[in-house]
Tab-separated table of C-alpha atoms and ligand atoms in Angstrom:
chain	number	residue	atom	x	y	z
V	6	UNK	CA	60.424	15.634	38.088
V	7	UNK	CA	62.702	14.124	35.593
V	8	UNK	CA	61.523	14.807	32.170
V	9	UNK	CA	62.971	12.007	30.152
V	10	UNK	CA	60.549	10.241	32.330
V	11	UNK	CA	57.603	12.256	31.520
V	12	UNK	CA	58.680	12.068	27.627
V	13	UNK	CA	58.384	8.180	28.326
V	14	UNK	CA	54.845	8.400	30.181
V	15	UNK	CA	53.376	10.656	26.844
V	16	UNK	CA	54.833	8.059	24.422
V	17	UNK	CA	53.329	5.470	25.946
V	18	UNK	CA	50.361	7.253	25.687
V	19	UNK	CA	50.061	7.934	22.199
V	20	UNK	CA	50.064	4.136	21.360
V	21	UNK	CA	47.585	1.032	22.051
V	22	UNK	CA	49.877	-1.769	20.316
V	23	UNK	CA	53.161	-1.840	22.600
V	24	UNK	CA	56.268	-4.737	22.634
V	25	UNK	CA	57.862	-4.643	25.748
V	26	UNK	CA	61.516	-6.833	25.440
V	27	UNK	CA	63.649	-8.007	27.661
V	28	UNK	CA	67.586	-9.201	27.071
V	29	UNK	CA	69.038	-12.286	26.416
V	30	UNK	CA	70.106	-14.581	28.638
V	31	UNK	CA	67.755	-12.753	31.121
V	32	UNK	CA	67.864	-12.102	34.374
V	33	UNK	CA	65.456	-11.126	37.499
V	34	UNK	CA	64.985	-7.332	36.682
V	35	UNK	CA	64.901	-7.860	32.786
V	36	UNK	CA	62.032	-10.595	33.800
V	37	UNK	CA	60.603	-7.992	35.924
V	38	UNK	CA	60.779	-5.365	33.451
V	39	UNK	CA	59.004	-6.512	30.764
V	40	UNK	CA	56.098	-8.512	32.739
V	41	UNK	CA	55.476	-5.443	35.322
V	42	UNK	CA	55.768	-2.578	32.725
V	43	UNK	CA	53.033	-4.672	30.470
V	44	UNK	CA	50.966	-5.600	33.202
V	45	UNK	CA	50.714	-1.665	34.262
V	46	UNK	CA	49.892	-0.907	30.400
V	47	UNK	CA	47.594	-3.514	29.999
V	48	UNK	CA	46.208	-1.804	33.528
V	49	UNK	CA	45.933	1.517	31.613
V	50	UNK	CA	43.812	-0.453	28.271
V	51	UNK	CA	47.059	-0.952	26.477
V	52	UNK	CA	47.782	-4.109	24.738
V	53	UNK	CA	50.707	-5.683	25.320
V	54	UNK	CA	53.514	-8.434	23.990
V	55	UNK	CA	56.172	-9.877	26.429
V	56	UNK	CA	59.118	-10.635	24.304
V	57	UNK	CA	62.638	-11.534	25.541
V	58	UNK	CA	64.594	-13.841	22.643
V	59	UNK	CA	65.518	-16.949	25.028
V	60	UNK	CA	64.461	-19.748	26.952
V	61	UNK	CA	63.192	-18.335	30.478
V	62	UNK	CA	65.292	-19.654	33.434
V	63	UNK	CA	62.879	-22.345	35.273
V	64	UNK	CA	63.166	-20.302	38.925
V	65	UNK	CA	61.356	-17.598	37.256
V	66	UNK	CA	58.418	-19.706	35.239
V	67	UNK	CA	55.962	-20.220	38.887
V	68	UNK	CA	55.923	-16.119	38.684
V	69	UNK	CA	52.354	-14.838	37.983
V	70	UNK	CA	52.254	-13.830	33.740
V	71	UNK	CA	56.068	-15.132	33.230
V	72	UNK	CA	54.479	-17.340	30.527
V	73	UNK	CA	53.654	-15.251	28.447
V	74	UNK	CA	56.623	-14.146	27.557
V	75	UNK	CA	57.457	-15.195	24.029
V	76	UNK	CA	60.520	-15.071	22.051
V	77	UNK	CA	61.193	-13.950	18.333
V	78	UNK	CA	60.136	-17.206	16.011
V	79	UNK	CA	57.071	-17.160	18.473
V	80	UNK	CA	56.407	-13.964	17.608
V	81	UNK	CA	57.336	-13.996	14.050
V	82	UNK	CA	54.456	-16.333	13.186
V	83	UNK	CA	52.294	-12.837	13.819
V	84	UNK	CA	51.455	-10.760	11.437
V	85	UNK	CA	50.899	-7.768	12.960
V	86	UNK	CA	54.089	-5.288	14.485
V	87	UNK	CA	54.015	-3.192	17.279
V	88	UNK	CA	53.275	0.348	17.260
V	89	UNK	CA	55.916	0.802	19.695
V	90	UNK	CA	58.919	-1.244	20.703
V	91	UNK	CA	59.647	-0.671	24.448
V	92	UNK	CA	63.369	-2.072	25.160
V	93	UNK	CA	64.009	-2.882	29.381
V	94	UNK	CA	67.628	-3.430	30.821
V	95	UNK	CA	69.285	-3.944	27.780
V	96	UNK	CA	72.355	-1.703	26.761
V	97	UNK	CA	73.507	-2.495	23.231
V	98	UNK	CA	71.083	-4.023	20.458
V	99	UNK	CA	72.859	-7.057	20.257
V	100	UNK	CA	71.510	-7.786	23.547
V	101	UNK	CA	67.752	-8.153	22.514
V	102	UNK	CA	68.551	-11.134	19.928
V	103	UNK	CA	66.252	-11.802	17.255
V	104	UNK	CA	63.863	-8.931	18.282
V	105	UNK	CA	66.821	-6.302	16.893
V	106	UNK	CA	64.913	-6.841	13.830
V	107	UNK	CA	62.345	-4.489	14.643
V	108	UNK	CA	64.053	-1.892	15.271
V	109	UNK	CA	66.030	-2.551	11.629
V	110	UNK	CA	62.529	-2.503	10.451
V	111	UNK	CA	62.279	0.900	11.555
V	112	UNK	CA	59.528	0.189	14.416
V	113	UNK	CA	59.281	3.574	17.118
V	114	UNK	CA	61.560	2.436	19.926
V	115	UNK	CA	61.544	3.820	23.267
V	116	UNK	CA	64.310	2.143	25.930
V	117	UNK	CA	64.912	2.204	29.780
V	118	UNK	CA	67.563	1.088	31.618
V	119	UNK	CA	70.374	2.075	34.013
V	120	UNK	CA	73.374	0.445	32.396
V	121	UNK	CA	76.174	3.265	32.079
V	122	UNK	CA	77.703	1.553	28.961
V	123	UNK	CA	74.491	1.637	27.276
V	124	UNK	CA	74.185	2.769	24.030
V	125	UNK	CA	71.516	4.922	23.506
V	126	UNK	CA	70.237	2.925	20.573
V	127	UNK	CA	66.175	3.773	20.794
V	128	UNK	CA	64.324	7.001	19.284
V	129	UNK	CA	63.385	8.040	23.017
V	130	UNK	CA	66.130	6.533	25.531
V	131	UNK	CA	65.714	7.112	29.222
V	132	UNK	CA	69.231	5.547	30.868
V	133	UNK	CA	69.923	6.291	34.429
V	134	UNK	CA	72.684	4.702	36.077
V	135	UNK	CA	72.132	5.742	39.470
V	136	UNK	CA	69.214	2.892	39.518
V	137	UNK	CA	69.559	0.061	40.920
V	138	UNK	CA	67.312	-1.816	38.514
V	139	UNK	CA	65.508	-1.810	35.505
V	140	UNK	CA	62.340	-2.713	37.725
V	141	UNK	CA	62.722	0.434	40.118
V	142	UNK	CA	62.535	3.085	36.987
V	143	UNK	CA	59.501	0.933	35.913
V	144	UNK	CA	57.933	1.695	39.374
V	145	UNK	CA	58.441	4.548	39.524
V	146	UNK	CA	57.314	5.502	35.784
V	147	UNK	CA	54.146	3.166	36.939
V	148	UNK	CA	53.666	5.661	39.781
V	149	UNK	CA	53.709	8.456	37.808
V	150	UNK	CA	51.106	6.821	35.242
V	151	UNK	CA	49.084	6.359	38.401
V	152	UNK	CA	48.624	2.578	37.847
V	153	UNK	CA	46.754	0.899	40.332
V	154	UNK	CA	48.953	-1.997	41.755
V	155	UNK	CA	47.263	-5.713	42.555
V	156	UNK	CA	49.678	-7.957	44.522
V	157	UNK	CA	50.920	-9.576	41.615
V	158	UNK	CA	52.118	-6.348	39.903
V	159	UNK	CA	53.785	-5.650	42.574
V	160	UNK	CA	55.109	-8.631	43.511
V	161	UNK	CA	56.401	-9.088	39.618
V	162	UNK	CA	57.750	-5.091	39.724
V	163	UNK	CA	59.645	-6.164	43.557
V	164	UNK	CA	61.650	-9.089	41.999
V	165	UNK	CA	63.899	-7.513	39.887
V	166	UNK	CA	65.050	-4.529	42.682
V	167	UNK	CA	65.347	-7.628	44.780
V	168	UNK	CA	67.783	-9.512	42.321
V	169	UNK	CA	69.886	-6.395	40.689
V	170	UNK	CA	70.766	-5.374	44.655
V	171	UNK	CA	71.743	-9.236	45.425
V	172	UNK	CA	68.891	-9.182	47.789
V	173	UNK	CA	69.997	-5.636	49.022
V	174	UNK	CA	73.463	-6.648	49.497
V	175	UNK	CA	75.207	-4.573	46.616
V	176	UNK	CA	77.163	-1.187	46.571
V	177	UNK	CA	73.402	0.163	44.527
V	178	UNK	CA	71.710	-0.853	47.528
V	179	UNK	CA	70.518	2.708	48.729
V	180	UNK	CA	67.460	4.232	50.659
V	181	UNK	CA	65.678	4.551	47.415
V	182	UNK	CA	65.635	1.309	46.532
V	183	UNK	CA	64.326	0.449	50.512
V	184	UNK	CA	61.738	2.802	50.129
V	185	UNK	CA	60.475	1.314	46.596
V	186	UNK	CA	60.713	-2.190	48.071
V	187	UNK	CA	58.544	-1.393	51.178
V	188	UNK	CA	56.051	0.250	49.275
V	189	UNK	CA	55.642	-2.856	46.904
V	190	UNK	CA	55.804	-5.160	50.084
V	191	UNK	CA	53.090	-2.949	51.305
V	192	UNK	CA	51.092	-3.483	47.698
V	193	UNK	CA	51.647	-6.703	48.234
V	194	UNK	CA	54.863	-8.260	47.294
V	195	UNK	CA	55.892	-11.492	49.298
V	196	UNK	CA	60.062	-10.963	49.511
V	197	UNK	CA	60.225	-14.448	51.307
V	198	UNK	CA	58.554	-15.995	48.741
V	199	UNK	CA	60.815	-14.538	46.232
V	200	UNK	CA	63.665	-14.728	48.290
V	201	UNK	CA	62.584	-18.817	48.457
V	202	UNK	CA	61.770	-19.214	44.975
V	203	UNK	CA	64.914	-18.070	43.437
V	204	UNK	CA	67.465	-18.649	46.418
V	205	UNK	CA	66.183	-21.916	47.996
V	206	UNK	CA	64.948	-24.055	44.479
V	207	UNK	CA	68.464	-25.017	43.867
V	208	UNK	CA	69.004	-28.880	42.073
V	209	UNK	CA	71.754	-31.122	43.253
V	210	UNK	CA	73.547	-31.540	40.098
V	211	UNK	CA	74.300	-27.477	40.536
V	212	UNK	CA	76.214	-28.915	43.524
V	213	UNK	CA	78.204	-31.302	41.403
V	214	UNK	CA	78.591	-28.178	38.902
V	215	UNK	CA	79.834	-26.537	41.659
V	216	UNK	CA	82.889	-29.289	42.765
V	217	UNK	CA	83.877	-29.137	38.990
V	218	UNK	CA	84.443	-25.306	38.962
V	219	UNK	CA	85.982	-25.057	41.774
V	220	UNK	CA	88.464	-27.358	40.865
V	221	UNK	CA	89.302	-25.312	37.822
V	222	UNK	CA	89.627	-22.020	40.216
V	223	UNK	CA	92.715	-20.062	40.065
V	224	UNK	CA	93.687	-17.155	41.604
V	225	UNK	CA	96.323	-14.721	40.895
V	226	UNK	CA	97.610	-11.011	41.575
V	227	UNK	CA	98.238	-11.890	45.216
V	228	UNK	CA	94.641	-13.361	45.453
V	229	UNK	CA	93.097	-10.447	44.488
V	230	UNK	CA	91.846	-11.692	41.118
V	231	UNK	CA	89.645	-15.534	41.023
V	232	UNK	CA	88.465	-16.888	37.638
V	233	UNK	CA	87.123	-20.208	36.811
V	234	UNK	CA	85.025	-21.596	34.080
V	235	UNK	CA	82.809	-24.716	33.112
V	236	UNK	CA	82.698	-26.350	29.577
V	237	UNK	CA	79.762	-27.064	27.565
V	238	UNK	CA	80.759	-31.211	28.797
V	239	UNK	CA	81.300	-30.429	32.416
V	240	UNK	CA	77.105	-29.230	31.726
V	241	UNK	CA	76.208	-31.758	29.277
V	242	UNK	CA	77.561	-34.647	32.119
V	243	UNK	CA	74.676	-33.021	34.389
V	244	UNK	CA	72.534	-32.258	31.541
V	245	UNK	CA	72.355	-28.931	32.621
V	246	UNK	CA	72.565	-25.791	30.614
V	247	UNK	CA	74.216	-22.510	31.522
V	248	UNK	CA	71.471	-21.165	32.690
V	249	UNK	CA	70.892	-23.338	34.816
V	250	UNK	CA	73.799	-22.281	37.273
V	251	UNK	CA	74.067	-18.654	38.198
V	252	UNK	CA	75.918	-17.046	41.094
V	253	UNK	CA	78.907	-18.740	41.046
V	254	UNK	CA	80.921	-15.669	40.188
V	255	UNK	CA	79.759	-14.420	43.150
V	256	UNK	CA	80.960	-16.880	45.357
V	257	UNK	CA	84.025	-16.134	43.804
V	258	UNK	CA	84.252	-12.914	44.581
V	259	UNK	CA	83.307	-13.390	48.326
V	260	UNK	CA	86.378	-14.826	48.838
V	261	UNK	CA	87.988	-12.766	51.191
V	262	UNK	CA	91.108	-11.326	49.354
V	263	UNK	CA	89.711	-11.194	46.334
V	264	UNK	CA	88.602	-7.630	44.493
V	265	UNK	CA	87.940	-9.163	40.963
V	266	UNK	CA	86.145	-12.390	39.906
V	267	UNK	CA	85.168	-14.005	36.643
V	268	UNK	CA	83.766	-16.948	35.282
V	269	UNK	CA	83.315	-17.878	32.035
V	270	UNK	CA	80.687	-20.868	30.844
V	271	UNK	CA	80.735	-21.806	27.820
V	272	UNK	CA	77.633	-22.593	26.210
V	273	UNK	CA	78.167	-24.150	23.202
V	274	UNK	CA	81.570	-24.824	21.921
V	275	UNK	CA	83.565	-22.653	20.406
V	276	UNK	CA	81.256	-19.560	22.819
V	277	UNK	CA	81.443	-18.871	26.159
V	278	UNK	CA	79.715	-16.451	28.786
V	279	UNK	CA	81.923	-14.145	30.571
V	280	UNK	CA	80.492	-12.971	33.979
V	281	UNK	CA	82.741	-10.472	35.784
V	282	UNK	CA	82.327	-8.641	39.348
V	283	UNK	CA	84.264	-6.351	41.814
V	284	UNK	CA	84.022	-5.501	45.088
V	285	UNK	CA	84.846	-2.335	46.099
V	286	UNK	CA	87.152	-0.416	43.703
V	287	UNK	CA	87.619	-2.054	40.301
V	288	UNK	CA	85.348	-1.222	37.305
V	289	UNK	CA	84.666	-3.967	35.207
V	290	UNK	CA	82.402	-2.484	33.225
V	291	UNK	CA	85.263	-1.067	31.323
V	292	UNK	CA	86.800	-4.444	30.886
V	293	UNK	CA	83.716	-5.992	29.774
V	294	UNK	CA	83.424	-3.263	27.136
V	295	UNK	CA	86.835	-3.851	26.117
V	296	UNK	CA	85.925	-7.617	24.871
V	297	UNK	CA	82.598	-6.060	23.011
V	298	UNK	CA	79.918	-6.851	26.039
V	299	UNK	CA	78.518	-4.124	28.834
V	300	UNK	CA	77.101	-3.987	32.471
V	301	UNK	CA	78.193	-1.873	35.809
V	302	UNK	CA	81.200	-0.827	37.543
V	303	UNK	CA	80.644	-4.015	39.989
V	304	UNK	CA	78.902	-6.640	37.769
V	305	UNK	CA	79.640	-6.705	33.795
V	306	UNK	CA	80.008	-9.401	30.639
V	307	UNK	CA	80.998	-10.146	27.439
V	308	UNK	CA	80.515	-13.151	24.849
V	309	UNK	CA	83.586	-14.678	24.036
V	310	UNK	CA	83.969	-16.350	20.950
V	311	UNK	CA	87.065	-18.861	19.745
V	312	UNK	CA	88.487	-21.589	17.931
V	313	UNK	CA	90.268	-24.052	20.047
V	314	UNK	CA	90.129	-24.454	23.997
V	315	UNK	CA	88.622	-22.370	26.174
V	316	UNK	CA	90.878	-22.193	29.041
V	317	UNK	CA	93.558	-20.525	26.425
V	318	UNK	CA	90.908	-18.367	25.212
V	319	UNK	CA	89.975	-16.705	28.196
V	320	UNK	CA	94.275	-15.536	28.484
V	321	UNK	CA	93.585	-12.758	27.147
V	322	UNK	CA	90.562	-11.294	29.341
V	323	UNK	CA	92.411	-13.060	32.286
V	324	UNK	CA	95.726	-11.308	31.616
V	325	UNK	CA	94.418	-7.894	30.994
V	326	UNK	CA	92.926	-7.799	34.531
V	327	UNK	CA	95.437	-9.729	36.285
V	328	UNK	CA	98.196	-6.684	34.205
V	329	UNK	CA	95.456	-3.880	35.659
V	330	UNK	CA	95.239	-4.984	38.965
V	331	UNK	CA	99.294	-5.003	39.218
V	332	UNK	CA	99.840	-1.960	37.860
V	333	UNK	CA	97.914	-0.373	40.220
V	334	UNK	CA	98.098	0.155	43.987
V	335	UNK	CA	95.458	-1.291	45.969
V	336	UNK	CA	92.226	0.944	46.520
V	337	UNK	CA	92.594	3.082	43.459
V	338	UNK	CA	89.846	3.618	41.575
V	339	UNK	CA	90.150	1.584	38.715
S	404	LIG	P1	75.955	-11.468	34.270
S	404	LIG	O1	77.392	-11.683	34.599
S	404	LIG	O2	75.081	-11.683	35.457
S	404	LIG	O3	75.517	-12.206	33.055
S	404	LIG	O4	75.823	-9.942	33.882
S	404	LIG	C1	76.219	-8.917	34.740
S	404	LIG	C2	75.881	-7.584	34.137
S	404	LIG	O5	76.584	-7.399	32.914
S	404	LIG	C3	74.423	-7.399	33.793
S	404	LIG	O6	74.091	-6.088	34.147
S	404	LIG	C4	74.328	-7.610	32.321
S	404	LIG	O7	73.306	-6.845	31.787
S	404	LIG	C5	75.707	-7.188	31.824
S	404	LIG	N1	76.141	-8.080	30.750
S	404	LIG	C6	76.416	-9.386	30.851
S	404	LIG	N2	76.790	-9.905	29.675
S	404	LIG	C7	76.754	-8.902	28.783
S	404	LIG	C8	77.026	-8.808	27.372
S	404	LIG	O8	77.386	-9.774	26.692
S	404	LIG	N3	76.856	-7.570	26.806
S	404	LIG	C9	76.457	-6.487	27.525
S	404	LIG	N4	76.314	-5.324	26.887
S	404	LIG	N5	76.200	-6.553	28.840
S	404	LIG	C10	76.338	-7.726	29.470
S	405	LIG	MN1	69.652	-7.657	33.332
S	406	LIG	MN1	69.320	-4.632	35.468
């Protein structure tokens, strides 16, 4: 029995008042996170606030309790603080926005999450890398609280394993997460109707997106290494936002030579996104940390922030991996 875990179950406990928060820019598991862990609570007579500091992605709004979610000048209208702050799949402070406040304001914080660059920036920090998600340690704390799962908890607990495995495609694809998925199928959980609902919902201007970045693709170190990136006009043109087009460093990296991708979109001008991934042997995770962000060996980020162009900006990042991969023989553990 792992007794960070059990530390986490008699917090939560001691408290009727709880935040649960989410990241910026979120993703499937942080979404997950924070509405499965409150709806468990809530199970359990807690009461709960969903907070992640950003505009929800529009694939994840039909989800059951996804609006609730509020971010920080919602929340600030309140009066009342939490008697406990409970941080999900974040790994550095910056990454909860706004809602970094409370934890400045010296509210208990408790956080969970299986980032390996995290932080450890809570009072009570359970971090466990060899997760695949967020979501899965929030099962399995669930399990041990001995909530009683309806088909939408479990359907809202299932889709971030589903999305932090790439639909259990992904290196942290292993029988654990299998068995946690079958048992929330068997709650209920519908994968093909998340599968549809965040694969399948796709808009055709993503398409157009799509032409533009891969006419800015390059690829270097002998293929191994593709990096592209969008400008805040190539999204405007579409009105689109950044959001709003996901995956697309993936695609890079299925290319078949390549072992590194990035792509950067910037957001606003003058700030840009940085996704990075690997495939088998390359940790970007170190890279990422390198230009202030965080993430995994095989999926990582960073915020990039300049004066100028962004295609001269990203030199630097794009240079340091392009120098890293050539410098080293293939298959080496990097
Ligand atoms: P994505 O490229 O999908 O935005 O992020 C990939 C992974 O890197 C995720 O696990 C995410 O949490 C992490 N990540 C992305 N951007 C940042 C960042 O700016 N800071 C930190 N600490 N982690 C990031
Ligand atoms: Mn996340
Ligand atoms: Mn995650």
């Amino acid at each position: 029995m792992n007794r960070t875990m059990n530390a986490v179950f008699s917090r939560l406990l001691q408290a009727q008042n709880i935040m649960v928060c989410g990241h910026i820019m979120p993703d499937g598991d942080c979404i997950s996170s924070v509405v499965s862990l409150s709806m468990g609570l809530e199970k359990l007579g807690k009461k709960t606030t969903m907070a992640i500091d950003w505009k929800i992605p529009s694939v994840f709004s039909p989800f059951p309790q996804v609006g609730r979610i509020v971010d920080y000048s919602h929340y600030s209208a309140r009066v009342e603080d939490p008697e406990l702050l409970v941080i999900v799949d974040a790994s550095s402070p910056d990454r909860i926005g706004r809602f970094e406040r409370l934890l400045r304001y010296g509210v208990p914080s408790i956080l969970i999450d299986h980032h390996a660059t995290n932080t450890h920036f809570a009072n009570l920090c359970w971090v466990e890398p060899s997760y695949s998600s967020t979501a899965q340690m929030i099962f399995d704390l669930l399990k041990l609280m001995e909530v009683s799962y309806d088909s939408d908890l479990a359907l809202m607990n299932y889709i971030g394993i589903a999305t932090d495995t790439g639909f259990f495609r992904y290196s942290n694809a292993n029988s654990t997460v299998f068995e946690a998925a079958a048992e929330l199928v068997k709650l209920g959980a519908d994968p093909c109707l998340v599968a549809t609902a965040i694969l399948e919902t796709r808009r055709l201007e993503e398409f157009f997106l799509e032409r533009d970045a891969i006419d800015n693709l390059r690829l270097l170190s002998n293929d191994r290494f593709a990096y592209s990136y969008l400008k805040a006009e190539d999204f405007e043109r579409y009105s689109l936002r950044e959001d709003d087009f996901g995956g697309f460093v993936g695609d890079l990296r299925s290319i078949a030579t390549v072992e590194v991708a990035l792509f950067a979109s910037e957001s606003v001008r003058g700030e840009a996104h940085v996704s990075l991934r690997s495939k088998s042997y390359f940790d970007v995770s170190s890279v990422a940390v390198a230009f202030g962000g965080g993430g995994h060996p095989r999926a990582a980020g960073f915020t990039l922030k300049y004066d100028g162009d962004l295609e001269e900006a990203l030199q630097e990042a794009v240079e340091f991996i392009s120098r890293r991969l050539e410098t080293h023989p293939k298959n080496t553990i990097l």
